[in-house]
Structure formats: structure tokens, C-alpha cells
PDB file of C-alpha atoms in Angstrom:
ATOM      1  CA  UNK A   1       0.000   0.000   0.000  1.00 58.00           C
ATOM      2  CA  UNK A   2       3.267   2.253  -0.038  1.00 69.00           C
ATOM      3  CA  UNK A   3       3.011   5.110  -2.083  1.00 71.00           C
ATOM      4  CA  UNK A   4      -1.096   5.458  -2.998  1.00 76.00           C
ATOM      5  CA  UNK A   5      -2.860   8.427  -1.862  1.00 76.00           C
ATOM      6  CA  UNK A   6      -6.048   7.880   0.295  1.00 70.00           C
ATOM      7  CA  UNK A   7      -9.109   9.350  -0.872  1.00 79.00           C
ATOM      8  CA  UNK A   8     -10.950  11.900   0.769  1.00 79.00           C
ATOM      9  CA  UNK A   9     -13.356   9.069   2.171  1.00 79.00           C
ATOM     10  CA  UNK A  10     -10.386   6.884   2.556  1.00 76.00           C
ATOM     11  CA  UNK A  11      -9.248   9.564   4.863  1.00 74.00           C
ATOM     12  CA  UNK A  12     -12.273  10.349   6.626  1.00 73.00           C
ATOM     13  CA  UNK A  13     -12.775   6.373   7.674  1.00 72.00           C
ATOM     14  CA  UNK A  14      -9.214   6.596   8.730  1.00 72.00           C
ATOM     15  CA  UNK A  15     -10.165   9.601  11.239  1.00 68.00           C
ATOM     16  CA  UNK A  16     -13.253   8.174  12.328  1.00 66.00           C
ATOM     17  CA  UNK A  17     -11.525   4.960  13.761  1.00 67.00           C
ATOM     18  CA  UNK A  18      -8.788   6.787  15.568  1.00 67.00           C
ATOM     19  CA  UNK A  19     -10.093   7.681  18.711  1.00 65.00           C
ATOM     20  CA  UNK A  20      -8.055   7.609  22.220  1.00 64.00           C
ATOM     21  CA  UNK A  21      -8.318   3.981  22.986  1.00 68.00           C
ATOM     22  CA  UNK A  22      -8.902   5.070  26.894  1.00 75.00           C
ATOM     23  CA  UNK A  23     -12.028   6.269  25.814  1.00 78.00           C
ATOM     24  CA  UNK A  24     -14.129   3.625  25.218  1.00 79.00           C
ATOM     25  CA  UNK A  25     -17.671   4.828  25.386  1.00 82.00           C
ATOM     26  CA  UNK A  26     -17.015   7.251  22.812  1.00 83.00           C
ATOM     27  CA  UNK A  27     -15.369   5.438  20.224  1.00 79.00           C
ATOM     28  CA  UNK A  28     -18.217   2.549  20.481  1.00 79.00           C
ATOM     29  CA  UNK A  29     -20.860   5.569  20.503  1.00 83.00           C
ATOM     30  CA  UNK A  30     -18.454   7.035  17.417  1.00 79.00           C
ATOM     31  CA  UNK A  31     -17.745   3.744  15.354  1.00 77.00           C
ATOM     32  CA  UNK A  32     -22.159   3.058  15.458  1.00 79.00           C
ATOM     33  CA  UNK A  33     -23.267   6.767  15.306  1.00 83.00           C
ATOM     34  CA  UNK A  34     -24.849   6.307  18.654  1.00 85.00           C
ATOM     35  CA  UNK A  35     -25.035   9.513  21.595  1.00 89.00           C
ATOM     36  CA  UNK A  36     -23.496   8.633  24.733  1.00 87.00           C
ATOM     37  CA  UNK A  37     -26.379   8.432  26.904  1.00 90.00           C
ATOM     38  CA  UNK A  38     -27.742   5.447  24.686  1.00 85.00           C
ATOM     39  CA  UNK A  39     -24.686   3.562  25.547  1.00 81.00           C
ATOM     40  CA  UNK A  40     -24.914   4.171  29.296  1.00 84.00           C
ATOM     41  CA  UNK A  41     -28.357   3.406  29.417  1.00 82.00           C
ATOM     42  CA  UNK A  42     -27.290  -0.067  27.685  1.00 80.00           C
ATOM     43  CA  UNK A  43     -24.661  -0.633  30.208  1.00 78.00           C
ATOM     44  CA  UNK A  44     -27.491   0.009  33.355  1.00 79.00           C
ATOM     45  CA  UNK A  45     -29.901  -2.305  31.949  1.00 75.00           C
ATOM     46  CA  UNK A  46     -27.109  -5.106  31.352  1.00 71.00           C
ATOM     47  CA  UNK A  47     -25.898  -4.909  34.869  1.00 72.00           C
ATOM     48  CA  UNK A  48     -29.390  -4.780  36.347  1.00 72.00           C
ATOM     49  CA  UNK A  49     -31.548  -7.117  34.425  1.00 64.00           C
ATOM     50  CA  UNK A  50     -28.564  -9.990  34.946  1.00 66.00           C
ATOM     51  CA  UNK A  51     -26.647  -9.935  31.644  1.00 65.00           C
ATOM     52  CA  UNK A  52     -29.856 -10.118  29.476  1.00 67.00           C
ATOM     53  CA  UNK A  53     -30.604  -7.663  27.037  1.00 66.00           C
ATOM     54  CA  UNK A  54     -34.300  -7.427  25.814  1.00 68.00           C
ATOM     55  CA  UNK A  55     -35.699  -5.090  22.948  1.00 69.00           C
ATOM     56  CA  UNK A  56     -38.169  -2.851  23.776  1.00 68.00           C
ATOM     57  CA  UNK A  57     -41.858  -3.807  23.150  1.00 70.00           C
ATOM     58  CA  UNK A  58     -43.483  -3.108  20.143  1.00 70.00           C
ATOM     59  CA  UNK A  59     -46.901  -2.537  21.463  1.00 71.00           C
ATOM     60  CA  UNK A  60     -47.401   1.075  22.951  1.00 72.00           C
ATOM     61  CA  UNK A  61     -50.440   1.668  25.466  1.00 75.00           C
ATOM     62  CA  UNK A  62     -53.253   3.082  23.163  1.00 76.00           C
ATOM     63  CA  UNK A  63     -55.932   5.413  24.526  1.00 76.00           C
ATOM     64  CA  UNK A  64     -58.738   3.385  24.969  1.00 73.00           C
ATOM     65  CA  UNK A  65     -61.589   3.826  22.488  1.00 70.00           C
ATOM     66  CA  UNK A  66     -65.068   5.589  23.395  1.00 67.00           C
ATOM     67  CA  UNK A  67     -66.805   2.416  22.430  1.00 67.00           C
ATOM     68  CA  UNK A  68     -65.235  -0.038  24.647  1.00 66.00           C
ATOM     69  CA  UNK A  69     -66.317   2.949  27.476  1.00 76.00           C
ATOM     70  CA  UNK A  70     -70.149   1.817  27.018  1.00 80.00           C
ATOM     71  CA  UNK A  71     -71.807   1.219  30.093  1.00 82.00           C
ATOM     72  CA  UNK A  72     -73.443  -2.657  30.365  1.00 85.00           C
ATOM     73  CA  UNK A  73     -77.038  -0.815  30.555  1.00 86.00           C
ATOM     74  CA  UNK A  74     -76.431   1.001  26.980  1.00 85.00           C
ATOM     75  CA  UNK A  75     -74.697  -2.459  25.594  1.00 87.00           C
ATOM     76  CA  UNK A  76     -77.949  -4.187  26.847  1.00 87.00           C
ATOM     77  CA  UNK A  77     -80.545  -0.872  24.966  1.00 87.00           C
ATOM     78  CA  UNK A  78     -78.637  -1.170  21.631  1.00 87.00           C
ATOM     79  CA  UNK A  79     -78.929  -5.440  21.763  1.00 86.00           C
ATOM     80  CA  UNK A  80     -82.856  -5.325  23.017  1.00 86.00           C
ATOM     81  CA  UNK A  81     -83.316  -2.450  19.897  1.00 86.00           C
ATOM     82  CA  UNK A  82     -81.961  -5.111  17.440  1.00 84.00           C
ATOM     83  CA  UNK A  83     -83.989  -7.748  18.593  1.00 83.00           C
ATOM     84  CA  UNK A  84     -86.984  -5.734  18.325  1.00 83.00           C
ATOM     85  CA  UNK A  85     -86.549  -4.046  15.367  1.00 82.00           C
ATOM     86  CA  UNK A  86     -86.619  -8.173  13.826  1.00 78.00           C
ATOM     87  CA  UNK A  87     -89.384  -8.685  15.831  1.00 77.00           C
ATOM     88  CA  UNK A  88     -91.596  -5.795  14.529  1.00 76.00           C
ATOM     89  CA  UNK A  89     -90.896  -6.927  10.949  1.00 68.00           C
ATOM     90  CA  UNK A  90     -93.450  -8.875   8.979  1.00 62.00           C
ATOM     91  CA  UNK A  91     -93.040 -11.534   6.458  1.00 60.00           C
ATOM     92  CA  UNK A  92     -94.638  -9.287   3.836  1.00 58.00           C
ATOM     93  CA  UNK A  93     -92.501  -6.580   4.728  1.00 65.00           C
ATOM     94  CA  UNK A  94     -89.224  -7.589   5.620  1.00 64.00           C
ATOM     95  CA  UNK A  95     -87.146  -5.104   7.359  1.00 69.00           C
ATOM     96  CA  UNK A  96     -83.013  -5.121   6.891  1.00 74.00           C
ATOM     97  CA  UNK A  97     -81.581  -3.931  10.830  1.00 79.00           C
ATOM     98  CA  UNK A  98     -79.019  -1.599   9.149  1.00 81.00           C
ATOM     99  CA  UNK A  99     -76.148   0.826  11.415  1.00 83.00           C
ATOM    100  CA  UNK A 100     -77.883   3.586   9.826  1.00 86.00           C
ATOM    101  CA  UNK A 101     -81.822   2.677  11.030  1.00 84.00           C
ATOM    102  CA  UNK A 102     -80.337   0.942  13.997  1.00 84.00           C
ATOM    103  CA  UNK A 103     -78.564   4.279  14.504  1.00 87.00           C
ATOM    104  CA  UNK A 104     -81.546   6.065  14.218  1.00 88.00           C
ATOM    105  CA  UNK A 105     -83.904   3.954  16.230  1.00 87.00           C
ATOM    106  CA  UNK A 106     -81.532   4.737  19.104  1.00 87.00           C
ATOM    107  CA  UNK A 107     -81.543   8.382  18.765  1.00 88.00           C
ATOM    108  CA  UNK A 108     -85.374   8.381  18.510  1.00 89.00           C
ATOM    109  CA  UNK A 109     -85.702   6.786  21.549  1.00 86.00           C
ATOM    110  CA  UNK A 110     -83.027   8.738  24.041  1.00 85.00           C
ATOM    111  CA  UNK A 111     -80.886   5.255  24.477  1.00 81.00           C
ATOM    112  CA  UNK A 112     -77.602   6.108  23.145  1.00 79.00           C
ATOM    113  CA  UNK A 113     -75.910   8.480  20.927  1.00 80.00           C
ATOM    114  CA  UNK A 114     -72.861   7.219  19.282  1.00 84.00           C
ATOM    115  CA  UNK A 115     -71.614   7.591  15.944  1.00 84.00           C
ATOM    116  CA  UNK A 116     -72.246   4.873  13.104  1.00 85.00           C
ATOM    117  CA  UNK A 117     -68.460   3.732  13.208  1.00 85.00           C
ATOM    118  CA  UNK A 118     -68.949   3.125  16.760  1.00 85.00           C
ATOM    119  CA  UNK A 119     -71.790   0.908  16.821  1.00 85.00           C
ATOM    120  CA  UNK A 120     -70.445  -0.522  14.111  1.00 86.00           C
ATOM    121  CA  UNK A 121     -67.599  -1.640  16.232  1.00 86.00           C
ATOM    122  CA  UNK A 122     -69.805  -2.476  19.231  1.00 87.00           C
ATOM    123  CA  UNK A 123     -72.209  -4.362  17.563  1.00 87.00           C
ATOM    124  CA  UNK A 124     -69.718  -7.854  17.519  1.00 86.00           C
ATOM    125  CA  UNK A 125     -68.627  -7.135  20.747  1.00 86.00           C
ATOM    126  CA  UNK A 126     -72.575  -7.635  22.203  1.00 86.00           C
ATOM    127  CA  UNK A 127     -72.961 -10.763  20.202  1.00 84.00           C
ATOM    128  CA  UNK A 128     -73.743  -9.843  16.520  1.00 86.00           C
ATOM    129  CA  UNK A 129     -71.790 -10.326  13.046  1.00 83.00           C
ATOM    130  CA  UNK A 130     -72.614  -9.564   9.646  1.00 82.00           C
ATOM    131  CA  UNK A 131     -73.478 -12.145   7.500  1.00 82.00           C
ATOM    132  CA  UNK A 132     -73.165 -11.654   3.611  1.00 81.00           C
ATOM    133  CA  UNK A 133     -76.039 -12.872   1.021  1.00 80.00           C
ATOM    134  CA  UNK A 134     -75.171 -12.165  -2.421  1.00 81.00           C
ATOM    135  CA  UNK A 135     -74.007  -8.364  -2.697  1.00 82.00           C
ATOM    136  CA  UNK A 136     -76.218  -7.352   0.786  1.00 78.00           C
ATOM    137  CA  UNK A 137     -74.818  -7.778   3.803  1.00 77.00           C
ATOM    138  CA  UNK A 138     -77.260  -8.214   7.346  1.00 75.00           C
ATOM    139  CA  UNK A 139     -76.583  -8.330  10.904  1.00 78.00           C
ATOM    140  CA  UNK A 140     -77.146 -11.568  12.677  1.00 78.00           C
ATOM    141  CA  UNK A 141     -76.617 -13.067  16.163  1.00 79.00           C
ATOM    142  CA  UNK A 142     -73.141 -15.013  16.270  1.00 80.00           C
ATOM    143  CA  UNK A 143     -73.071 -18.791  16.387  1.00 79.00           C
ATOM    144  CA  UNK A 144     -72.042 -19.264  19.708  1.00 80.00           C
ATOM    145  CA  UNK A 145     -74.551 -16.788  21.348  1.00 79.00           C
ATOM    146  CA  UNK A 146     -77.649 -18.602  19.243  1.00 79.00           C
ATOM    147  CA  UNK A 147     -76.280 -21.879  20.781  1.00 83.00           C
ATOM    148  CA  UNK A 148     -76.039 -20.240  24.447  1.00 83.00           C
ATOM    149  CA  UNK A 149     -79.783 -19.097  23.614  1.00 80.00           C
ATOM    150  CA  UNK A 150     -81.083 -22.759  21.974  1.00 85.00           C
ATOM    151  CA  UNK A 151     -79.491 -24.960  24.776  1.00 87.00           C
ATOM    152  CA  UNK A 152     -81.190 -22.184  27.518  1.00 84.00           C
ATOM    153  CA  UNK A 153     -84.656 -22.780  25.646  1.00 84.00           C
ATOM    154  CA  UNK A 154     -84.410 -26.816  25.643  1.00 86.00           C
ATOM    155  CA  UNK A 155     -83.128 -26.637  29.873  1.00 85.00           C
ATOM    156  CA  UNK A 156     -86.077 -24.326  30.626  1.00 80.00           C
ATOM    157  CA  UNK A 157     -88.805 -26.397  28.676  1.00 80.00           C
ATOM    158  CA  UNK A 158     -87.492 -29.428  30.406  1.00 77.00           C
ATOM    159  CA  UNK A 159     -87.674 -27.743  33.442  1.00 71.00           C
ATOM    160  CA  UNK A 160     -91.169 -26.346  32.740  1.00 67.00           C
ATOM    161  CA  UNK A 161     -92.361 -29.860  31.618  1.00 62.00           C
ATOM    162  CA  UNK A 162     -91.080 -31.296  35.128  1.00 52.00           C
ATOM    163  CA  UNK A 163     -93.419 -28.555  36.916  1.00 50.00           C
ATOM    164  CA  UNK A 164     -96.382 -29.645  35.165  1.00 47.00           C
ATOM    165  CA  UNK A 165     -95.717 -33.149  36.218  1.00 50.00           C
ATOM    166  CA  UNK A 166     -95.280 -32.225  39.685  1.00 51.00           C
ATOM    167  CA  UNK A 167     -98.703 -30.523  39.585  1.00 53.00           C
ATOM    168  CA  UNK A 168    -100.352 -33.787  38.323  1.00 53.00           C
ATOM    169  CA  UNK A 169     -99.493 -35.788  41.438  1.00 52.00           C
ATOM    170  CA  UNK A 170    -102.105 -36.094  44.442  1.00 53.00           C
ATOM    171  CA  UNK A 171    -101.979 -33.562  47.331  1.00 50.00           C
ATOM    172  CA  UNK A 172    -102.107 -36.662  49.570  1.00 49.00           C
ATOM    173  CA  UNK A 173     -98.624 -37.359  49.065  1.00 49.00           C
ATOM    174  CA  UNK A 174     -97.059 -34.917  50.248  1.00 50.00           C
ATOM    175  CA  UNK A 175     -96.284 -34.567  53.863  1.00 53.00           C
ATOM    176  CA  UNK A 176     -96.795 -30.931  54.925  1.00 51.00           C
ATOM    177  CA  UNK A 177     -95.103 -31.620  58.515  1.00 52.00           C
ATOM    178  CA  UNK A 178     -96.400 -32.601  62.021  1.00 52.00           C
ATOM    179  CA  UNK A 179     -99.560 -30.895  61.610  1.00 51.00           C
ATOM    180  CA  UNK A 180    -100.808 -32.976  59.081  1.00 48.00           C
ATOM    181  CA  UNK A 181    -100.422 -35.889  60.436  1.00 48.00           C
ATOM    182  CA  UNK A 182    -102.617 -38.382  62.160  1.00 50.00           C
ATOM    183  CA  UNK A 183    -102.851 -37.189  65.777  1.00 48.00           C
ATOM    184  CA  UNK A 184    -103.918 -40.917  66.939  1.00 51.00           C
ATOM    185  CA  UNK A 185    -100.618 -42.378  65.547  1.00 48.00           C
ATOM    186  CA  UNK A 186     -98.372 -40.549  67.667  1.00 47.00           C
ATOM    187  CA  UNK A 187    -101.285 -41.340  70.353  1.00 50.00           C
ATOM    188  CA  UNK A 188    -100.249 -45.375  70.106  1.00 51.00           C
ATOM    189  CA  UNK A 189     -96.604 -44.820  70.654  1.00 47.00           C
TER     190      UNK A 189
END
């Protein structure tokens, strides 16, 4: 390499590696175009968290969105409003539950007043998808929540049917305590 002249960059490299070699910090903060305080903020964690180095978390803390704010009692209004608005539709005139006259059902009636994108975003946390038919999309009751609903229906018509049998037995068989009983019975004993 005797006798060839450096470039400029050449030359600059060449002065950006010599650094005092007491001075440690700076030449590692130098040599990856790091500040200082990076470096001894490295060297803290390293002694503290036991020689293990972890990268910060990608996730950040979000601000919490309005509609995750609802109370239960509005949750409840805007899932009783969609079940009736199915309800008061006939078979001759069927009515579509849209955000827009859910929306407006709500404001008519003083229950809640959120924005469309907002029930739109609360609507599958209550229990409700969209379902898709062709080009037209419709709002229906998730799978899991119509199971919830069909397995209550069967336990409470068992249970109902088990009342009515109860009723059908004779008064006589029951004993209604010490009262009822046959005073000349206990006489004998």
C-alpha cells in the first residue's frame, strides 16, 4: 500500500476509527453513530436485568376507544333495539336492521348516541356479526350466542315440563309436617 494516496473518504474512515483507545464509550458511541447516553443506558440495563438484554416492546399503550367505554345498561338498549326491530318486521314486509336505522332507532328513543363507526364496532362485541347474502350484507346473532340461547330454551322447557308433572301428582302425598299428620298415631306410641 506504499506510495497510494487515500481518498478523501479513505481519509475520513481513517479519522473516524482513531479515537483515544482510553475512551471507550465514545469510540463505540463514534464507530455506530450512537449519543453517549444510549450507551450508558445499555450498560445500566445489562448490569441490572442480569446480563440479558431485551428489545423494547413493540406494542405502545393506546388510549382506549369511546366504544369499549359503554356502560353494560347502553350495551344491553342497543342489543334489546336489534332484537326488536326483527321482531316488529313482517313476512310481507321484511325489514333489513341496518347501522344507519339501527342508529336512528336509538336516537329516537333517548338510548344512546354514538356515531355509526362506533356501533359498528360495538355491535360484535354484544354478540352480533354480519353475515353476507349475495351483494347485501345483514346483521345476525353469532353462532355461539344462538347456541347459548337454543341450549337455555331446551333446559327451561325441560324444566317447565317437570313442573307440570309435579302438579299432576295427588296432594295426599305430600307430607306438609307434624300438623298434618294423624294425631292418633303418635297417640299409640
Amino acid at each position: 500500500m506504499k506510495g497510494k494516496t487515500l481518498s478523501s473518504q479513505s481519509r475520513g474512515l481513517v479519522l473516524f476509527l482513531l479515537l483515544p483507545l482510553l475512551a471507550v464509550q465514545e469510540r463505540v458511541a463514534r464507530a455506530l453513530s450512537i449519543s453517549l447516553s444510549t450507551i450508558t443506558r445499555i450498560q445500566r440495563r445489562l448490569s441490572s436485568n442480569d446480563n440479558v438484554l431485551r428489545s423494547p416492546g413493540k406494542k405502545r399503550p393506546r388510549k382506549k376507544s369511546k366504544t369499549t367505554d359503554l356502560s353494560h345498561a347502553v350495551r344491553h338498549n342497543i342489543r334489546d333495539t336489534v332484537y326488536q326491530m326483527y321482531s316488529e318486521s313482517n313476512d310481507d314486509e321484511q325489514k333489513h336492521v341496518t347501522i344507519v336505522n339501527l342508529n336512528k332507532t336509538l336516537k329516537e328513543k333517548e338510548l344512546a348516541s354514538i356515531s355509526n363507526s362506533s356501533l359498528q364496532r360495538v355491535l360484535p362485541t354484544i354478540g352480533f356479526k354480519y353475515k353476507k347474502d349475495g351483494n347485501r350484507r345483514f346483521l345476525v346473532e353469532q353462532s355461539s350466542i344462538a347456541l347459548l340461547r337454543t341450549k337455555f330454551l331446551r333446559s327451561y322447557n325441560d324444566y317447565n315440563q317437570l313442573v307440570v308433572l309435579m302438579e299432576l301428582i295427588p296432594m295426599y302425598y305430600y307430607d306438609f309436617g307434624k300438623n298434618s299428620r294423624d294425631s292418633t298415631i303418635l297417640d299409640e306410641k
